[in-house]
Amino acid sequence: QVQVTESGGGLAQAGGSLRLSCAASGRTLTRYHAGWFRQAPGKEREFVAGISWSAGATEYANSVKGRFTISRENADTPVYLQMNNLKPEDTAVYYCAAARPGGTWWPRDKDGYDYWGQGTQVTVSS
């Protein structure tokens, strides 16, 4: 059984920073692509950032480019989302998702992910 666990959410002021962590574990999951998505109240879940299992490829939503950084040391370590210069519009529940390697991986495609975490709340005050 695979579990995806996020941590690191909380409250920040506009202009501040937070770092989210994501770990996927399970006997059948030795490596995975990872993506961060977020969902604000009344809105659809949207793509934030993605990173390939080898960390060789990353992708960002335009709204966070230059402010957020997704990273991992290797396939077996947690995935991090460093969020700087936070804005009130970044307020949302942030979800981490894991996708098994194999085939073409489209980071922005929610349906391309096999496992999802429960989400962690990020609130940015103005």
Coordinates of C-alpha atoms in Angstrom, one line a residue:
Q1 CA 0.0 0.0 0.0
V2 CA 1.3 3.5 -0.9
Q3 CA 0.9 6.5 1.3
V4 CA 1.6 10.1 0.4
T5 CA 2.1 12.4 3.3
E6 CA 2.4 16.2 3.2
S7 CA 3.6 18.5 6.0
G8 CA 4.8 22.0 6.5
G9 CA 1.6 24.0 5.9
G10 CA 0.5 26.8 8.2
L11 CA 0.0 30.5 8.4
A12 CA 2.3 33.1 6.8
Q13 CA 2.2 36.8 6.2
A14 CA 2.3 38.2 2.7
G15 CA 5.9 38.3 1.6
G16 CA 6.8 35.5 3.9
S17 CA 7.9 31.9 3.2
L18 CA 6.9 28.3 3.9
R19 CA 8.3 25.0 3.0
L20 CA 6.1 22.0 2.3
S21 CA 7.4 18.4 2.4
C22 CA 6.0 15.3 0.7
A23 CA 6.9 11.7 1.2
A24 CA 5.6 8.7 -0.6
S25 CA 6.1 5.3 0.9
G26 CA 5.2 1.8 0.1
R27 CA 6.8 -1.5 -0.8
T28 CA 5.6 -1.3 -4.4
L29 CA 6.7 2.3 -5.0
T30 CA 10.5 2.7 -5.3
R31 CA 10.6 5.8 -7.3
Y32 CA 8.0 8.3 -8.5
H33 CA 7.3 11.6 -10.3
A34 CA 5.8 14.1 -7.9
G35 CA 3.5 17.1 -8.3
W36 CA 2.1 19.8 -6.1
F37 CA -1.5 21.0 -6.6
R38 CA -3.6 23.4 -4.7
Q39 CA -7.3 24.0 -4.2
A40 CA -8.8 27.2 -2.9
P41 CA -12.4 27.3 -1.6
G42 CA -14.9 27.3 -4.5
K43 CA -12.2 26.7 -7.1
E44 CA -10.9 23.7 -9.0
R45 CA -7.7 22.0 -8.0
E46 CA -4.8 23.5 -10.0
F47 CA -1.3 22.5 -10.8
V48 CA 1.5 24.3 -8.9
A49 CA 4.7 22.4 -9.6
G50 CA 6.1 19.1 -10.7
I51 CA 9.4 17.2 -10.6
S52 CA 10.5 14.0 -12.3
W53 CA 11.7 11.0 -10.3
S54 CA 15.3 11.8 -11.1
A55 CA 14.9 15.5 -10.5
G56 CA 16.0 16.1 -14.0
A57 CA 12.9 17.9 -15.0
T58 CA 10.7 20.5 -13.2
E59 CA 7.7 22.5 -14.3
Y60 CA 5.8 25.4 -12.7
A61 CA 2.5 27.2 -13.0
N62 CA 3.0 30.7 -14.3
S63 CA 1.4 32.1 -11.1
V64 CA 4.2 30.7 -8.9
K65 CA 7.2 30.8 -11.3
G66 CA 10.1 32.7 -9.7
R67 CA 8.6 32.4 -6.2
F68 CA 8.3 28.6 -5.6
T69 CA 10.9 26.0 -6.0
I70 CA 10.3 22.2 -6.1
S71 CA 13.2 20.0 -5.3
R72 CA 14.4 16.5 -4.2
E73 CA 17.8 15.1 -3.7
N74 CA 17.1 11.7 -5.3
A75 CA 14.3 9.3 -6.1
D76 CA 14.2 8.0 -2.5
T77 CA 14.0 11.3 -0.6
P78 CA 11.1 13.6 0.2
V79 CA 10.0 16.3 -2.3
Y80 CA 10.0 19.9 -1.1
L81 CA 8.1 22.9 -2.2
Q82 CA 9.9 26.1 -1.1
M83 CA 7.4 29.0 -1.2
N84 CA 8.8 32.5 -1.1
N85 CA 7.2 35.9 -1.4
L86 CA 3.8 34.4 -0.6
K87 CA 0.7 36.2 -1.6
P88 CA -2.8 36.0 -0.2
E89 CA -3.9 34.4 -3.4
D90 CA -1.6 31.5 -2.6
T91 CA -4.0 30.5 0.2
A92 CA -5.3 27.0 -0.5
V93 CA -5.1 23.4 0.5
Y94 CA -1.9 22.0 -1.0
Y95 CA -1.8 18.4 -2.2
C96 CA 1.1 16.3 -3.1
A97 CA 0.7 13.6 -5.8
A98 CA 2.9 10.7 -6.9
A99 CA 3.0 9.1 -10.3
R100 CA 4.8 5.9 -11.2
P101 CA 7.4 6.3 -13.9
G102 CA 6.7 4.7 -17.3
G103 CA 5.2 6.2 -20.3
T104 CA 4.9 9.9 -20.8
W105 CA 4.4 12.1 -17.7
W106 CA 2.5 15.3 -18.0
P107 CA 3.1 17.1 -14.8
R108 CA 0.0 19.4 -15.1
D109 CA -2.4 16.5 -15.7
K110 CA -4.2 15.5 -12.5
D111 CA -5.3 12.2 -14.0
G112 CA -1.7 11.2 -14.5
Y113 CA -1.0 10.7 -10.8
D114 CA -1.6 7.5 -9.1
Y115 CA -1.5 8.5 -5.4
W116 CA -2.6 11.6 -3.5
G117 CA -2.0 12.9 -0.1
Q118 CA -4.6 14.3 2.3
G119 CA -3.5 17.9 1.8
T120 CA -2.0 20.6 4.0
Q121 CA -3.5 24.1 4.6
V122 CA -1.5 27.1 3.6
T123 CA -3.0 30.5 4.7
V124 CA -1.4 33.8 3.7
S125 CA -2.6 36.9 5.4
S126 CA -2.3 40.4 3.9

